[in-house]
PDB file of C-alpha atoms in Angstrom:
ATOM      1  CA  GLU J 222       0.200   0.327  -0.188  1.00  0.00           C
ATOM      2  CA  PRO J 223       1.498   3.651  -1.217  1.00  0.00           C
ATOM      3  CA  GLU J 224       2.428   5.875   2.159  1.00  0.00           C
ATOM      4  CA  VAL J 225       3.977   8.791   3.010  1.00  0.00           C
ATOM      5  CA  THR J 226       7.181   8.308   4.171  1.00  0.00           C
ATOM      6  CA  GLN J 227       9.353  11.174   5.872  1.00  0.00           C
ATOM      7  CA  THR J 228      13.051  11.713   7.494  1.00  0.00           C
ATOM      8  CA  PRO J 229      14.645  11.697   9.661  1.00  0.00           C
ATOM      9  CA  SER J 230      12.256   9.723  11.793  1.00  0.00           C
ATOM     10  CA  HIS J 231      14.185  12.400  14.771  1.00  0.00           C
ATOM     11  CA  GLN J 232      16.201  15.172  14.597  1.00  0.00           C
ATOM     12  CA  VAL J 233      17.682  17.070  17.299  1.00  0.00           C
ATOM     13  CA  THR J 234      19.803  21.025  16.673  1.00  0.00           C
ATOM     14  CA  GLN J 235      20.331  23.618  18.097  1.00  0.00           C
ATOM     15  CA  MET J 236      18.694  26.761  18.762  1.00  0.00           C
ATOM     16  CA  GLY J 237      19.335  29.022  16.077  1.00  0.00           C
ATOM     17  CA  GLN J 238      20.130  26.054  13.719  1.00  0.00           C
ATOM     18  CA  GLU J 239      18.213  25.795   9.995  1.00  0.00           C
ATOM     19  CA  VAL J 240      16.723  22.694  10.073  1.00  0.00           C
ATOM     20  CA  ILE J 241      15.164  20.724   6.899  1.00  0.00           C
ATOM     21  CA  LEU J 242      12.386  18.126   7.000  1.00  0.00           C
ATOM     22  CA  ARG J 243      11.590  15.743   4.167  1.00  0.00           C
ATOM     23  CA  CYS J 244       9.056  13.852   2.931  1.00  0.00           C
ATOM     24  CA  VAL J 245       7.866  11.600  -0.367  1.00  0.00           C
ATOM     25  CA  PRO J 246       4.478  11.981  -0.606  1.00  0.00           C
ATOM     26  CA  ILE J 247       2.498   9.361  -2.211  1.00  0.00           C
ATOM     27  CA  SER J 248       3.383   9.596  -5.973  1.00  0.00           C
ATOM     28  CA  ASN J 249       0.029  10.993  -8.039  1.00  0.00           C
ATOM     29  CA  HIS J 250      -1.117  12.937  -5.041  1.00  0.00           C
ATOM     30  CA  LEU J 251      -1.352  16.482  -6.140  1.00  0.00           C
ATOM     31  CA  TYR J 252      -1.978  17.776  -2.546  1.00  0.00           C
ATOM     32  CA  PHE J 253       0.689  18.653   0.182  1.00  0.00           C
ATOM     33  CA  TYR J 254       0.700  19.324   3.905  1.00  0.00           C
ATOM     34  CA  TRP J 255       2.552  20.060   6.620  1.00  0.00           C
ATOM     35  CA  TYR J 256       1.139  19.635  10.371  1.00  0.00           C
ATOM     36  CA  ARG J 257       3.107  19.994  13.876  1.00  0.00           C
ATOM     37  CA  GLN J 258       2.067  18.286  17.556  1.00  0.00           C
ATOM     38  CA  ILE J 259       4.264  19.762  20.256  1.00  0.00           C
ATOM     39  CA  LEU J 260       4.158  17.030  22.919  1.00  0.00           C
ATOM     40  CA  GLY J 261       0.823  16.420  24.757  1.00  0.00           C
ATOM     41  CA  GLN J 262      -0.872  19.212  22.498  1.00  0.00           C
ATOM     42  CA  LYS J 263      -3.412  18.584  19.525  1.00  0.00           C
ATOM     43  CA  VAL J 264      -1.889  18.122  16.004  1.00  0.00           C
ATOM     44  CA  GLU J 265      -2.317  21.574  13.917  1.00  0.00           C
ATOM     45  CA  PHE J 266      -2.224  22.572  10.652  1.00  0.00           C
ATOM     46  CA  LEU J 267       0.943  24.498   9.085  1.00  0.00           C
ATOM     47  CA  VAL J 268       0.983  24.659   5.565  1.00  0.00           C
ATOM     48  CA  SER J 269      -0.914  23.650   2.502  1.00  0.00           C
ATOM     49  CA  PHE J 270       0.755  23.374  -1.220  1.00  0.00           C
ATOM     50  CA  TYR J 271      -0.378  22.747  -4.441  1.00  0.00           C
ATOM     51  CA  ASN J 272       0.783  23.230  -7.629  1.00  0.00           C
ATOM     52  CA  ASN J 273       4.074  24.429  -6.469  1.00  0.00           C
ATOM     53  CA  GLU J 274       2.533  27.207  -4.266  1.00  0.00           C
ATOM     54  CA  ILE J 275       1.242  27.988  -1.037  1.00  0.00           C
ATOM     55  CA  SER J 276      -2.339  27.586  -0.941  1.00  0.00           C
ATOM     56  CA  GLU J 277      -3.299  28.166   2.854  1.00  0.00           C
ATOM     57  CA  LYS J 278      -0.642  28.523   5.977  1.00  0.00           C
ATOM     58  CA  SER J 279      -1.385  29.088   9.630  1.00  0.00           C
ATOM     59  CA  GLU J 280      -0.090  31.487  11.788  1.00  0.00           C
ATOM     60  CA  ILE J 281       2.324  29.649  13.259  1.00  0.00           C
ATOM     61  CA  PHE J 282       3.829  29.653   9.617  1.00  0.00           C
ATOM     62  CA  ASP J 283       6.058  32.817  10.270  1.00  0.00           C
ATOM     63  CA  ASP J 284       9.030  34.063   7.787  1.00  0.00           C
ATOM     64  CA  GLN J 285      10.855  31.385   9.586  1.00  0.00           C
ATOM     65  CA  PHE J 286       9.230  28.330   7.698  1.00  0.00           C
ATOM     66  CA  SER J 287       8.934  27.648   4.410  1.00  0.00           C
ATOM     67  CA  VAL J 288       8.421  24.517   1.970  1.00  0.00           C
ATOM     68  CA  GLU J 289       9.696  23.414  -1.214  1.00  0.00           C
ATOM     69  CA  ARG J 290       9.149  20.686  -3.990  1.00  0.00           C
ATOM     70  CA  PRO J 291      12.212  20.722  -5.147  1.00  0.00           C
ATOM     71  CA  ASP J 292      12.342  17.835  -7.361  1.00  0.00           C
ATOM     72  CA  GLY J 293       8.991  16.311  -8.258  1.00  0.00           C
ATOM     73  CA  SER J 294       8.621  13.452  -5.805  1.00  0.00           C
ATOM     74  CA  ASN J 295      10.431  15.381  -2.226  1.00  0.00           C
ATOM     75  CA  PHE J 296       8.441  17.658   0.029  1.00  0.00           C
ATOM     76  CA  THR J 297      11.010  20.215   2.309  1.00  0.00           C
ATOM     77  CA  LEU J 298       9.648  22.012   5.656  1.00  0.00           C
ATOM     78  CA  LYS J 299      12.710  24.440   6.558  1.00  0.00           C
ATOM     79  CA  ILE J 300      13.377  26.370   9.614  1.00  0.00           C
ATOM     80  CA  ARG J 301      15.371  29.034   8.715  1.00  0.00           C
ATOM     81  CA  SER J 302      16.763  29.754  12.942  1.00  0.00           C
ATOM     82  CA  THR J 303      14.896  27.425  15.222  1.00  0.00           C
ATOM     83  CA  LYS J 304      13.577  28.175  18.761  1.00  0.00           C
ATOM     84  CA  LEU J 305      12.947  25.771  21.998  1.00  0.00           C
ATOM     85  CA  GLU J 306       8.968  25.992  20.402  1.00  0.00           C
ATOM     86  CA  ASP J 307       9.717  24.657  17.859  1.00  0.00           C
ATOM     87  CA  SER J 308      10.447  21.373  19.161  1.00  0.00           C
ATOM     88  CA  ALA J 309       7.471  19.182  18.186  1.00  0.00           C
ATOM     89  CA  MET J 310       6.526  15.768  15.828  1.00  0.00           C
ATOM     90  CA  TYR J 311       6.286  17.524  12.110  1.00  0.00           C
ATOM     91  CA  PHE J 312       3.681  15.529   9.767  1.00  0.00           C
ATOM     92  CA  CYS J 313       3.494  15.587   6.222  1.00  0.00           C
ATOM     93  CA  ALA J 314       0.404  14.569   4.765  1.00  0.00           C
ATOM     94  CA  SER J 315      -0.604  14.506   0.885  1.00  0.00           C
ATOM     95  CA  SER J 316      -4.260  13.799  -0.816  1.00  0.00           C
ATOM     96  CA  PRO J 317      -4.998  12.901  -4.072  1.00  0.00           C
ATOM     97  CA  ARG J 318      -6.676  16.149  -5.123  1.00  0.00           C
ATOM     98  CA  TRP J 319      -8.699  19.554  -3.176  1.00  0.00           C
ATOM     99  CA  SER J 320     -11.933  18.265  -2.240  1.00  0.00           C
ATOM    100  CA  LEU J 321     -13.921  17.696   0.989  1.00  0.00           C
ATOM    101  CA  ASN J 322     -14.505  14.244  -0.281  1.00  0.00           C
ATOM    102  CA  THR J 323     -11.513  13.130   0.322  1.00  0.00           C
ATOM    103  CA  GLU J 324      -8.804  11.753   2.618  1.00  0.00           C
ATOM    104  CA  ALA J 325      -5.172  12.633   3.549  1.00  0.00           C
ATOM    105  CA  PHE J 326      -2.606   9.975   3.963  1.00  0.00           C
ATOM    106  CA  PHE J 327       0.054  11.267   6.649  1.00  0.00           C
ATOM    107  CA  GLY J 328       3.685  10.311   7.351  1.00  0.00           C
ATOM    108  CA  GLN J 329       4.965   9.100  10.787  1.00  0.00           C
ATOM    109  CA  GLY J 330       6.369  12.048  11.440  1.00  0.00           C
ATOM    110  CA  THR J 331       9.798  13.427  12.362  1.00  0.00           C
ATOM    111  CA  ARG J 332      10.679  14.315  15.877  1.00  0.00           C
ATOM    112  CA  LEU J 333      12.358  17.685  15.911  1.00  0.00           C
ATOM    113  CA  THR J 334      14.394  18.390  19.558  1.00  0.00           C
ATOM    114  CA  VAL J 335      15.373  21.972  19.539  1.00  0.00           C
ATOM    115  CA  VAL J 336      18.224  21.764  22.525  1.00  0.00           C
TER     116      VAL J 336
ATOM    117  CA  ASP I1331     -14.118  26.654  10.816  1.00  0.00           C
ATOM    118  CA  ALA I1332     -17.119  24.514  12.435  1.00  0.00           C
ATOM    119  CA  LYS I1333     -16.314  23.026  15.591  1.00  0.00           C
ATOM    120  CA  THR I1334     -17.189  19.173  17.178  1.00  0.00           C
ATOM    121  CA  THR I1335     -17.766  18.439  20.379  1.00  0.00           C
ATOM    122  CA  GLN I1336     -16.261  14.902  21.369  1.00  0.00           C
ATOM    123  CA  PRO I1337     -15.583  13.659  25.224  1.00  0.00           C
ATOM    124  CA  ASN I1338     -12.406  13.546  26.399  1.00  0.00           C
ATOM    125  CA  SER I1339     -12.371   9.697  27.175  1.00  0.00           C
ATOM    126  CA  MET I1340     -14.384   6.456  26.613  1.00  0.00           C
ATOM    127  CA  GLU I1341     -13.334   2.881  27.595  1.00  0.00           C
ATOM    128  CA  SER I1342     -14.328   0.096  26.083  1.00  0.00           C
ATOM    129  CA  ASN I1343     -14.034  -3.865  26.190  1.00  0.00           C
ATOM    130  CA  GLU I1344     -12.423  -5.940  23.985  1.00  0.00           C
ATOM    131  CA  GLU I1345     -14.569  -7.877  21.344  1.00  0.00           C
ATOM    132  CA  GLU I1346     -17.390  -5.582  22.482  1.00  0.00           C
ATOM    133  CA  PRO I1347     -18.787  -3.132  19.573  1.00  0.00           C
ATOM    134  CA  VAL I1348     -17.797   0.920  20.951  1.00  0.00           C
ATOM    135  CA  HIS I1349     -20.285   4.242  19.817  1.00  0.00           C
ATOM    136  CA  LEU I1350     -18.196   7.158  19.821  1.00  0.00           C
ATOM    137  CA  PRO I1351     -20.247  10.087  19.624  1.00  0.00           C
ATOM    138  CA  CYS I1352     -19.537  13.885  17.934  1.00  0.00           C
ATOM    139  CA  ASN I1353     -21.517  16.883  18.165  1.00  0.00           C
ATOM    140  CA  HIS I1354     -21.185  19.511  15.589  1.00  0.00           C
ATOM    141  CA  SER I1355     -24.390  21.825  15.443  1.00  0.00           C
ATOM    142  CA  THR I1356     -23.005  24.479  13.724  1.00  0.00           C
ATOM    143  CA  ILE I1357     -21.838  22.329  10.845  1.00  0.00           C
ATOM    144  CA  SER I1358     -22.891  23.524   7.256  1.00  0.00           C
ATOM    145  CA  GLY I1359     -24.105  22.324   4.510  1.00  0.00           C
ATOM    146  CA  THR I1360     -21.061  21.580   2.281  1.00  0.00           C
ATOM    147  CA  ASP I1361     -19.043  20.347   5.632  1.00  0.00           C
ATOM    148  CA  TYR I1362     -18.207  16.539   5.355  1.00  0.00           C
ATOM    149  CA  ILE I1363     -17.722  14.799   8.599  1.00  0.00           C
ATOM    150  CA  HIS I1364     -14.516  12.478   8.538  1.00  0.00           C
ATOM    151  CA  TRP I1365     -12.785  10.314  11.410  1.00  0.00           C
ATOM    152  CA  TYR I1366      -9.189  10.028  11.801  1.00  0.00           C
ATOM    153  CA  ARG I1367      -7.107   8.305  14.160  1.00  0.00           C
ATOM    154  CA  GLN I1368      -4.095   8.790  16.229  1.00  0.00           C
ATOM    155  CA  LEU I1369      -2.350   5.655  17.664  1.00  0.00           C
ATOM    156  CA  PRO I1370       0.904   5.665  20.197  1.00  0.00           C
ATOM    157  CA  SER I1371       3.744   7.067  18.552  1.00  0.00           C
ATOM    158  CA  GLN I1372       2.313   7.427  15.024  1.00  0.00           C
ATOM    159  CA  GLY I1373       0.545  10.400  12.387  1.00  0.00           C
ATOM    160  CA  PRO I1374      -3.414  10.587  12.198  1.00  0.00           C
ATOM    161  CA  GLU I1375      -4.563   7.677  10.150  1.00  0.00           C
ATOM    162  CA  TYR I1376      -7.569   8.247   7.597  1.00  0.00           C
ATOM    163  CA  VAL I1377     -10.537   6.073   9.231  1.00  0.00           C
ATOM    164  CA  ILE I1378     -13.714   6.975   7.579  1.00  0.00           C
ATOM    165  CA  HIS I1379     -15.902  10.080   6.182  1.00  0.00           C
ATOM    166  CA  GLY I1380     -19.675  11.153   4.946  1.00  0.00           C
ATOM    167  CA  LEU I1381     -21.713  14.181   4.044  1.00  0.00           C
ATOM    168  CA  THR I1382     -25.446  12.945   5.015  1.00  0.00           C
ATOM    169  CA  SER I1383     -25.670   9.153   4.752  1.00  0.00           C
ATOM    170  CA  ASN I1384     -24.605   6.288   6.549  1.00  0.00           C
ATOM    171  CA  VAL I1385     -21.385   5.112   6.038  1.00  0.00           C
ATOM    172  CA  ASN I1386     -19.514   1.684   6.017  1.00  0.00           C
ATOM    173  CA  ASN I1387     -15.852   0.397   5.782  1.00  0.00           C
ATOM    174  CA  ARG I1388     -13.514  -2.124   6.392  1.00  0.00           C
ATOM    175  CA  MET I1389     -12.642  -0.070   9.705  1.00  0.00           C
ATOM    176  CA  ALA I1390     -15.439   1.291  10.976  1.00  0.00           C
ATOM    177  CA  SER I1391     -19.072   2.788  10.148  1.00  0.00           C
ATOM    178  CA  LEU I1392     -20.484   6.182  10.602  1.00  0.00           C
ATOM    179  CA  ALA I1393     -23.598   7.444  11.175  1.00  0.00           C
ATOM    180  CA  ILE I1394     -25.411  10.817  10.762  1.00  0.00           C
ATOM    181  CA  ALA I1395     -27.888  11.912  12.200  1.00  0.00           C
ATOM    182  CA  GLU I1396     -30.596  13.342  10.303  1.00  0.00           C
ATOM    183  CA  ASP I1397     -30.315  16.865  11.050  1.00  0.00           C
ATOM    184  CA  ARG I1398     -26.349  16.586  10.657  1.00  0.00           C
ATOM    185  CA  LYS I1399     -25.805  18.340  14.221  1.00  0.00           C
ATOM    186  CA  SER I1400     -24.382  15.006  15.520  1.00  0.00           C
ATOM    187  CA  SER I1401     -22.668  11.599  14.486  1.00  0.00           C
ATOM    188  CA  THR I1402     -21.645   8.588  15.889  1.00  0.00           C
ATOM    189  CA  LEU I1403     -18.127   6.363  14.838  1.00  0.00           C
ATOM    190  CA  ILE I1404     -19.212   2.735  14.975  1.00  0.00           C
ATOM    191  CA  LEU I1405     -16.138   0.454  15.361  1.00  0.00           C
ATOM    192  CA  HIS I1406     -17.740  -2.917  15.077  1.00  0.00           C
ATOM    193  CA  ARG I1407     -15.401  -5.408  17.273  1.00  0.00           C
ATOM    194  CA  ALA I1408     -12.874  -3.343  19.547  1.00  0.00           C
ATOM    195  CA  THR I1409      -9.484  -4.534  19.554  1.00  0.00           C
ATOM    196  CA  LEU I1410      -6.705  -3.208  21.650  1.00  0.00           C
ATOM    197  CA  ARG I1411      -4.767  -1.915  18.123  1.00  0.00           C
ATOM    198  CA  ASP I1412      -8.289   0.298  18.276  1.00  0.00           C
ATOM    199  CA  ALA I1413      -6.758   1.984  21.282  1.00  0.00           C
ATOM    200  CA  ALA I1414      -6.127   5.341  20.247  1.00  0.00           C
ATOM    201  CA  VAL I1415      -6.829   9.229  19.873  1.00  0.00           C
ATOM    202  CA  TYR I1416     -10.366   9.685  17.588  1.00  0.00           C
ATOM    203  CA  TYR I1417     -10.438  12.722  15.870  1.00  0.00           C
ATOM    204  CA  CYS I1418     -14.243  14.308  14.480  1.00  0.00           C
ATOM    205  CA  ILE I1419     -13.384  16.878  11.806  1.00  0.00           C
ATOM    206  CA  LEU I1420     -15.556  19.057   9.834  1.00  0.00           C
ATOM    207  CA  THR I1421     -13.612  20.051   6.173  1.00  0.00           C
ATOM    208  CA  GLY I1422     -14.754  22.977   5.513  1.00  0.00           C
ATOM    209  CA  GLY I1423     -12.040  24.337   3.702  1.00  0.00           C
ATOM    210  CA  ASN I1424      -8.833  22.599   2.554  1.00  0.00           C
ATOM    211  CA  LYS I1425      -6.814  21.836   5.640  1.00  0.00           C
ATOM    212  CA  LEU I1426      -8.051  19.441   9.082  1.00  0.00           C
ATOM    213  CA  VAL I1427      -8.727  20.868  12.395  1.00  0.00           C
ATOM    214  CA  PHE I1428      -7.948  18.740  14.856  1.00  0.00           C
ATOM    215  CA  GLY I1429      -9.389  19.249  17.867  1.00  0.00           C
ATOM    216  CA  ALA I1430      -8.405  17.039  21.049  1.00  0.00           C
ATOM    217  CA  GLY I1431     -10.120  14.063  20.544  1.00  0.00           C
ATOM    218  CA  THR I1432     -11.539  11.258  22.542  1.00  0.00           C
ATOM    219  CA  ILE I1433      -8.869   8.732  23.663  1.00  0.00           C
ATOM    220  CA  LEU I1434     -10.192   5.347  23.378  1.00  0.00           C
ATOM    221  CA  ARG I1435      -9.087   2.757  25.934  1.00  0.00           C
ATOM    222  CA  VAL I1436      -9.871  -0.476  25.049  1.00  0.00           C
ATOM    223  CA  LYS I1437      -9.194  -3.482  28.099  1.00  0.00           C
ATOM    224  CA  SER I1438      -8.879  -6.993  27.581  1.00  0.00           C
TER     225      SER I1438
END
């Protein structure tokens, strides 16, 4: 069964460093998303991406964050200068189309620890 | 985004049916009702979704009230592997807005 894969599974970085989280969405999907979940809290939407541009972003997704689909298969989330409060699980998701009548497929997540 | 209300937690015995309720009194006519679950240390996983009619799939059934202001996710025979947080989400836009969900505990 096709799945969304994320790498690395765990990333430790020092405060102020740049980090790139990588995702390979399901191959024929067109919509891509990043969500995050701080330990013990809700899953929060960060950004959605379609046709090589951001279609929606949340207030969390400020200038420190960026997304890219560099090569037609990978979908990356970059945090330019990490803060302690960026420590969280980051989930990538993809869906085959934009529609209220479709499901999203999530990866297993990358645990980001900022020290 | 329209809001949903779910119980914080529920408990079930293994091999018994589980009915997980969700209230969504402000649902709009175009909102689909989606259910996802999150097993411990994993990403969210799609369970089922519907608009007006009841829906069945291999994982669960979704019963939607006639006025669409509430719905119930039905797991026909709970197993230990069904222990997870279950989220009821209304999709009114191109994103999923997760609430706190219902923690389902399954006892053997």
